[in-house]
PDB file of C-alpha atoms in Angstrom:
ATOM      1  CA  MET A   4       0.000   0.000   0.000  1.00 77.00           C
ATOM      2  CA  ARG A   5       1.241   3.482  -0.802  1.00 84.00           C
ATOM      3  CA  LEU A   6       0.703   6.264   1.696  1.00 83.00           C
ATOM      4  CA  ALA A   7       0.773   9.953   0.900  1.00 83.00           C
ATOM      5  CA  GLY A   8       3.625  11.857   2.460  1.00 89.00           C
ATOM      6  CA  GLY A   9       3.137  14.572   4.998  1.00 94.00           C
ATOM      7  CA  LYS A  10       2.526  14.921   8.691  1.00 96.00           C
ATOM      8  CA  HIS A  11       1.155  11.953  10.637  1.00 97.00           C
ATOM      9  CA  ALA A  12       0.403  11.184  14.251  1.00 98.00           C
ATOM     10  CA  ILE A  13       1.679   7.721  15.132  1.00 98.00           C
ATOM     11  CA  LEU A  14       0.316   5.857  18.139  1.00 98.00           C
ATOM     12  CA  THR A  15       2.092   2.717  19.320  1.00 98.00           C
ATOM     13  CA  HIS A  16      -0.263   0.092  20.722  1.00 98.00           C
ATOM     14  CA  LYS A  17       1.286  -2.803  22.609  1.00 98.00           C
ATOM     15  CA  GLY A  18      -0.957  -5.710  23.438  1.00 98.00           C
ATOM     16  CA  PRO A  19      -3.723  -7.835  21.945  1.00 98.00           C
ATOM     17  CA  TYR A  20      -5.578  -6.648  18.869  1.00 98.00           C
ATOM     18  CA  THR A  21      -8.724  -6.547  21.005  1.00 97.00           C
ATOM     19  CA  GLY A  22      -7.302  -3.346  22.539  1.00 98.00           C
ATOM     20  CA  LEU A  23      -7.112  -1.496  19.227  1.00 98.00           C
ATOM     21  CA  ALA A  24     -10.599   0.006  19.603  1.00 98.00           C
ATOM     22  CA  GLN A  25      -9.529   1.643  22.863  1.00 98.00           C
ATOM     23  CA  ALA A  26      -6.352   2.938  21.191  1.00 98.00           C
ATOM     24  CA  TYR A  27      -8.431   4.518  18.400  1.00 98.00           C
ATOM     25  CA  ARG A  28     -10.775   6.109  20.958  1.00 98.00           C
ATOM     26  CA  TYR A  29      -7.772   7.680  22.673  1.00 98.00           C
ATOM     27  CA  LEU A  30      -6.175   8.849  19.403  1.00 98.00           C
ATOM     28  CA  PHE A  31      -9.331  10.390  17.912  1.00 96.00           C
ATOM     29  CA  GLY A  32     -10.799  11.555  21.206  1.00 95.00           C
ATOM     30  CA  GLU A  33      -8.373  12.597  23.892  1.00 96.00           C
ATOM     31  CA  TRP A  34      -5.171  13.070  21.885  1.00 97.00           C
ATOM     32  CA  LEU A  35      -6.644  14.780  18.805  1.00 96.00           C
ATOM     33  CA  ALA A  36      -8.845  17.080  20.892  1.00 95.00           C
ATOM     34  CA  GLY A  37      -5.879  18.283  22.949  1.00 96.00           C
ATOM     35  CA  SER A  38      -3.267  18.395  20.196  1.00 97.00           C
ATOM     36  CA  GLY A  39      -4.511  21.345  18.151  1.00 96.00           C
ATOM     37  CA  GLU A  40      -4.015  19.200  15.036  1.00 97.00           C
ATOM     38  CA  MET A  41      -6.588  18.534  12.319  1.00 97.00           C
ATOM     39  CA  PRO A  42      -6.962  15.183  10.542  1.00 97.00           C
ATOM     40  CA  ARG A  43      -6.504  15.030   6.788  1.00 96.00           C
ATOM     41  CA  GLU A  44      -9.187  13.623   4.478  1.00 94.00           C
ATOM     42  CA  ALA A  45      -7.481  10.243   4.464  1.00 94.00           C
ATOM     43  CA  PRO A  46      -8.122   7.060   6.426  1.00 94.00           C
ATOM     44  CA  PRO A  47      -5.956   6.020   9.351  1.00 96.00           C
ATOM     45  CA  PHE A  48      -3.712   3.009   8.825  1.00 96.00           C
ATOM     46  CA  GLU A  49      -2.195   0.221  10.878  1.00 97.00           C
ATOM     47  CA  LEU A  50       1.310  -1.211  10.644  1.00 96.00           C
ATOM     48  CA  TYR A  51       1.760  -4.572  12.337  1.00 97.00           C
ATOM     49  CA  VAL A  52       5.325  -4.698  13.670  1.00 98.00           C
ATOM     50  CA  ASN A  53       5.144  -8.390  14.604  1.00 98.00           C
ATOM     51  CA  THR A  54       2.704 -11.222  14.043  1.00 95.00           C
ATOM     52  CA  PRO A  55       0.494 -13.343  16.300  1.00 96.00           C
ATOM     53  CA  MET A  56       2.084 -16.458  14.792  1.00 96.00           C
ATOM     54  CA  GLU A  57       5.430 -15.516  16.369  1.00 96.00           C
ATOM     55  CA  THR A  58       4.438 -13.252  19.276  1.00 98.00           C
ATOM     56  CA  SER A  59       2.266 -13.600  22.366  1.00 98.00           C
ATOM     57  CA  PRO A  60      -0.815 -11.323  22.421  1.00 98.00           C
ATOM     58  CA  GLU A  61       0.667  -9.192  25.218  1.00 98.00           C
ATOM     59  CA  GLU A  62       3.789  -8.484  23.141  1.00 98.00           C
ATOM     60  CA  LEU A  63       2.088  -7.562  19.844  1.00 98.00           C
ATOM     61  CA  VAL A  64       3.009  -4.083  18.584  1.00 98.00           C
ATOM     62  CA  THR A  65       0.755  -2.149  16.216  1.00 98.00           C
ATOM     63  CA  LEU A  66       1.436   1.362  14.939  1.00 98.00           C
ATOM     64  CA  ILE A  67      -1.683   3.404  14.151  1.00 98.00           C
ATOM     65  CA  GLY A  68      -1.079   6.276  11.764  1.00 97.00           C
ATOM     66  CA  LEU A  69      -3.374   9.281  11.475  1.00 97.00           C
ATOM     67  CA  PRO A  70      -2.721  11.627   8.526  1.00 97.00           C
ATOM     68  CA  LEU A  71      -2.730  15.275   9.664  1.00 97.00           C
ATOM     69  CA  ARG A  72      -3.107  18.561   7.809  1.00 96.00           C
TER      70      ARG A  72
END
């Protein structure tokens, strides 16, 4: 997948994928509201640093990227 360049907020989530919804709530709610930043008209994305086939759920690392203006 190709991503457009520019400014992004990157949130690192460590733990099971079931916690991703909470991470998104924090990123779009608490962090975005207090940051003074504005999201771009582009979807967020996830980058999976490791895989559940090789890593325990507690050690999974997912980067959530939010394109900013």
